[in-house]
Amino acid sequence: MKKYLFLDFDGVLNTNRHRFYLIKEGKNTKDQFAPIFDPDTIHNLKTIIEHTGAEIVISSSWKEFGQDFILELWVKRNMPGKVYSIIPSL
């Protein structure tokens, strides 16, 4: 049986805790895509994917940027797992 993980970005992968840390350290809070994701949350996502084998369904408002944007972000940021689908906008 296939497993799917419905994933939001804001508050899940990009956290205020990490953003405040980057600001405190004088580092960029954004890259070419948008806010930089929290490495701890990426690690947690990787662990979940490894243990479940789930494929990812993007449910984030970032889907408005389009599938090509999301897939490029996934590759360029070396994100774990495979993006199976993006929930369409209504």
JSON list of C-alpha atoms in Angstrom, two decimals:
[
{"chain": "A", "resi": 1, "resn": "MET", "atom": "CA", "xyz": [0.00, 0.00, 0.00]},
{"chain": "A", "resi": 2, "resn": "LYS", "atom": "CA", "xyz": [1.33, 3.42, -0.97]},
{"chain": "A", "resi": 3, "resn": "LYS", "atom": "CA", "xyz": [1.74, 6.02, 1.75]},
{"chain": "A", "resi": 4, "resn": "TYR", "atom": "CA", "xyz": [1.49, 9.77, 1.34]},
{"chain": "A", "resi": 5, "resn": "LEU", "atom": "CA", "xyz": [2.58, 12.61, 3.57]},
{"chain": "A", "resi": 6, "resn": "PHE", "atom": "CA", "xyz": [0.67, 15.86, 3.10]},
{"chain": "A", "resi": 7, "resn": "LEU", "atom": "CA", "xyz": [3.22, 18.60, 3.68]},
{"chain": "A", "resi": 8, "resn": "ASP", "atom": "CA", "xyz": [2.85, 22.29, 4.46]},
{"chain": "A", "resi": 9, "resn": "PHE", "atom": "CA", "xyz": [5.89, 24.58, 4.46]},
{"chain": "A", "resi": 10, "resn": "ASP", "atom": "CA", "xyz": [5.11, 27.67, 6.55]},
{"chain": "A", "resi": 11, "resn": "GLY", "atom": "CA", "xyz": [5.54, 26.89, 10.23]},
{"chain": "A", "resi": 12, "resn": "VAL", "atom": "CA", "xyz": [6.49, 23.29, 9.39]},
{"chain": "A", "resi": 13, "resn": "LEU", "atom": "CA", "xyz": [9.67, 23.49, 7.31]},
{"chain": "A", "resi": 14, "resn": "ASN", "atom": "CA", "xyz": [10.44, 27.19, 7.69]},
{"chain": "A", "resi": 15, "resn": "THR", "atom": "CA", "xyz": [10.14, 28.07, 11.34]},
{"chain": "A", "resi": 16, "resn": "ASN", "atom": "CA", "xyz": [10.36, 31.34, 13.24]},
{"chain": "A", "resi": 17, "resn": "ARG", "atom": "CA", "xyz": [12.94, 29.72, 15.53]},
{"chain": "A", "resi": 18, "resn": "HIS", "atom": "CA", "xyz": [15.29, 29.15, 12.59]},
{"chain": "A", "resi": 19, "resn": "ARG", "atom": "CA", "xyz": [14.56, 32.55, 11.04]},
{"chain": "A", "resi": 20, "resn": "PHE", "atom": "CA", "xyz": [15.41, 34.31, 14.33]},
{"chain": "A", "resi": 21, "resn": "TYR", "atom": "CA", "xyz": [18.60, 32.24, 14.59]},
{"chain": "A", "resi": 22, "resn": "LEU", "atom": "CA", "xyz": [19.66, 33.29, 11.08]},
{"chain": "A", "resi": 23, "resn": "ILE", "atom": "CA", "xyz": [18.94, 36.94, 11.86]},
{"chain": "A", "resi": 24, "resn": "LYS", "atom": "CA", "xyz": [20.93, 36.73, 15.11]},
{"chain": "A", "resi": 25, "resn": "GLU", "atom": "CA", "xyz": [23.87, 35.19, 13.24]},
{"chain": "A", "resi": 26, "resn": "GLY", "atom": "CA", "xyz": [23.67, 37.84, 10.50]},
{"chain": "A", "resi": 27, "resn": "LYS", "atom": "CA", "xyz": [22.87, 35.25, 7.83]},
{"chain": "A", "resi": 28, "resn": "ASN", "atom": "CA", "xyz": [20.39, 35.39, 4.97]},
{"chain": "A", "resi": 29, "resn": "THR", "atom": "CA", "xyz": [16.88, 34.29, 5.87]},
{"chain": "A", "resi": 30, "resn": "LYS", "atom": "CA", "xyz": [15.93, 33.72, 2.21]},
{"chain": "A", "resi": 31, "resn": "ASP", "atom": "CA", "xyz": [17.47, 32.22, -0.88]},
{"chain": "A", "resi": 32, "resn": "GLN", "atom": "CA", "xyz": [16.40, 32.30, -4.55]},
{"chain": "A", "resi": 33, "resn": "PHE", "atom": "CA", "xyz": [13.18, 30.49, -3.65]},
{"chain": "A", "resi": 34, "resn": "ALA", "atom": "CA", "xyz": [11.93, 32.05, -0.42]},
{"chain": "A", "resi": 35, "resn": "PRO", "atom": "CA", "xyz": [12.55, 31.54, 3.33]},
{"chain": "A", "resi": 36, "resn": "ILE", "atom": "CA", "xyz": [15.28, 29.03, 4.11]},
{"chain": "A", "resi": 37, "resn": "PHE", "atom": "CA", "xyz": [13.95, 25.85, 5.70]},
{"chain": "A", "resi": 38, "resn": "ASP", "atom": "CA", "xyz": [14.97, 24.84, 9.21]},
{"chain": "A", "resi": 39, "resn": "PRO", "atom": "CA", "xyz": [17.61, 22.05, 9.02]},
{"chain": "A", "resi": 40, "resn": "ASP", "atom": "CA", "xyz": [16.04, 20.35, 12.06]},
{"chain": "A", "resi": 41, "resn": "THR", "atom": "CA", "xyz": [12.68, 20.10, 10.30]},
{"chain": "A", "resi": 42, "resn": "ILE", "atom": "CA", "xyz": [14.33, 18.78, 7.14]},
{"chain": "A", "resi": 43, "resn": "HIS", "atom": "CA", "xyz": [16.02, 16.12, 9.24]},
{"chain": "A", "resi": 44, "resn": "ASN", "atom": "CA", "xyz": [12.66, 15.22, 10.79]},
{"chain": "A", "resi": 45, "resn": "LEU", "atom": "CA", "xyz": [11.08, 14.99, 7.33]},
{"chain": "A", "resi": 46, "resn": "LYS", "atom": "CA", "xyz": [13.92, 12.74, 6.16]},
{"chain": "A", "resi": 47, "resn": "THR", "atom": "CA", "xyz": [13.42, 10.46, 9.17]},
{"chain": "A", "resi": 48, "resn": "ILE", "atom": "CA", "xyz": [9.68, 10.21, 8.53]},
{"chain": "A", "resi": 49, "resn": "ILE", "atom": "CA", "xyz": [10.23, 9.41, 4.84]},
{"chain": "A", "resi": 50, "resn": "GLU", "atom": "CA", "xyz": [12.88, 6.80, 5.64]},
{"chain": "A", "resi": 51, "resn": "HIS", "atom": "CA", "xyz": [10.68, 5.06, 8.21]},
{"chain": "A", "resi": 52, "resn": "THR", "atom": "CA", "xyz": [7.44, 5.15, 6.25]},
{"chain": "A", "resi": 53, "resn": "GLY", "atom": "CA", "xyz": [8.46, 5.19, 2.60]},
{"chain": "A", "resi": 54, "resn": "ALA", "atom": "CA", "xyz": [5.77, 7.84, 2.08]},
{"chain": "A", "resi": 55, "resn": "GLU", "atom": "CA", "xyz": [5.72, 10.04, -0.99]},
{"chain": "A", "resi": 56, "resn": "ILE", "atom": "CA", "xyz": [5.08, 13.74, -0.50]},
{"chain": "A", "resi": 57, "resn": "VAL", "atom": "CA", "xyz": [1.97, 15.65, -1.47]},
{"chain": "A", "resi": 58, "resn": "ILE", "atom": "CA", "xyz": [2.51, 19.40, -1.20]},
{"chain": "A", "resi": 59, "resn": "SER", "atom": "CA", "xyz": [-0.41, 21.13, 0.50]},
{"chain": "A", "resi": 60, "resn": "SER", "atom": "CA", "xyz": [1.40, 24.40, 1.14]},
{"chain": "A", "resi": 61, "resn": "SER", "atom": "CA", "xyz": [0.27, 27.76, -0.19]},
{"chain": "A", "resi": 62, "resn": "TRP", "atom": "CA", "xyz": [3.65, 27.75, -1.97]},
{"chain": "A", "resi": 63, "resn": "LYS", "atom": "CA", "xyz": [1.91, 25.57, -4.57]},
{"chain": "A", "resi": 64, "resn": "GLU", "atom": "CA", "xyz": [0.76, 28.86, -6.10]},
{"chain": "A", "resi": 65, "resn": "PHE", "atom": "CA", "xyz": [4.30, 29.24, -7.46]},
{"chain": "A", "resi": 66, "resn": "GLY", "atom": "CA", "xyz": [3.66, 26.18, -9.64]},
{"chain": "A", "resi": 67, "resn": "GLN", "atom": "CA", "xyz": [4.86, 22.62, -9.92]},
{"chain": "A", "resi": 68, "resn": "ASP", "atom": "CA", "xyz": [8.11, 23.51, -11.73]},
{"chain": "A", "resi": 69, "resn": "PHE", "atom": "CA", "xyz": [9.05, 25.90, -8.91]},
{"chain": "A", "resi": 70, "resn": "ILE", "atom": "CA", "xyz": [8.37, 23.27, -6.22]},
{"chain": "A", "resi": 71, "resn": "LEU", "atom": "CA", "xyz": [10.27, 20.54, -8.05]},
{"chain": "A", "resi": 72, "resn": "GLU", "atom": "CA", "xyz": [13.25, 22.84, -8.69]},
{"chain": "A", "resi": 73, "resn": "LEU", "atom": "CA", "xyz": [13.26, 23.89, -5.03]},
{"chain": "A", "resi": 74, "resn": "TRP", "atom": "CA", "xyz": [13.22, 20.20, -4.01]},
{"chain": "A", "resi": 75, "resn": "VAL", "atom": "CA", "xyz": [16.27, 19.43, -6.16]},
{"chain": "A", "resi": 76, "resn": "LYS", "atom": "CA", "xyz": [18.29, 22.60, -5.50]},
{"chain": "A", "resi": 77, "resn": "ARG", "atom": "CA", "xyz": [17.77, 22.38, -1.73]},
{"chain": "A", "resi": 78, "resn": "ASN", "atom": "CA", "xyz": [18.51, 18.64, -1.78]},
{"chain": "A", "resi": 79, "resn": "MET", "atom": "CA", "xyz": [15.26, 17.88, 0.01]},
{"chain": "A", "resi": 80, "resn": "PRO", "atom": "CA", "xyz": [14.46, 14.34, 1.16]},
{"chain": "A", "resi": 81, "resn": "GLY", "atom": "CA", "xyz": [11.80, 12.16, -0.41]},
{"chain": "A", "resi": 82, "resn": "LYS", "atom": "CA", "xyz": [9.90, 12.37, -3.64]},
{"chain": "A", "resi": 83, "resn": "VAL", "atom": "CA", "xyz": [7.23, 14.93, -4.42]},
{"chain": "A", "resi": 84, "resn": "TYR", "atom": "CA", "xyz": [4.38, 12.81, -5.71]},
{"chain": "A", "resi": 85, "resn": "SER", "atom": "CA", "xyz": [1.84, 15.56, -6.25]},
{"chain": "A", "resi": 86, "resn": "ILE", "atom": "CA", "xyz": [0.74, 19.07, -5.42]},
{"chain": "A", "resi": 87, "resn": "ILE", "atom": "CA", "xyz": [-2.80, 19.71, -4.23]},
{"chain": "A", "resi": 88, "resn": "PRO", "atom": "CA", "xyz": [-4.50, 21.89, -6.82]},
{"chain": "A", "resi": 89, "resn": "SER", "atom": "CA", "xyz": [-5.85, 25.31, -5.95]},
{"chain": "A", "resi": 90, "resn": "LEU", "atom": "CA", "xyz": [-9.61, 25.61, -5.85]}
]
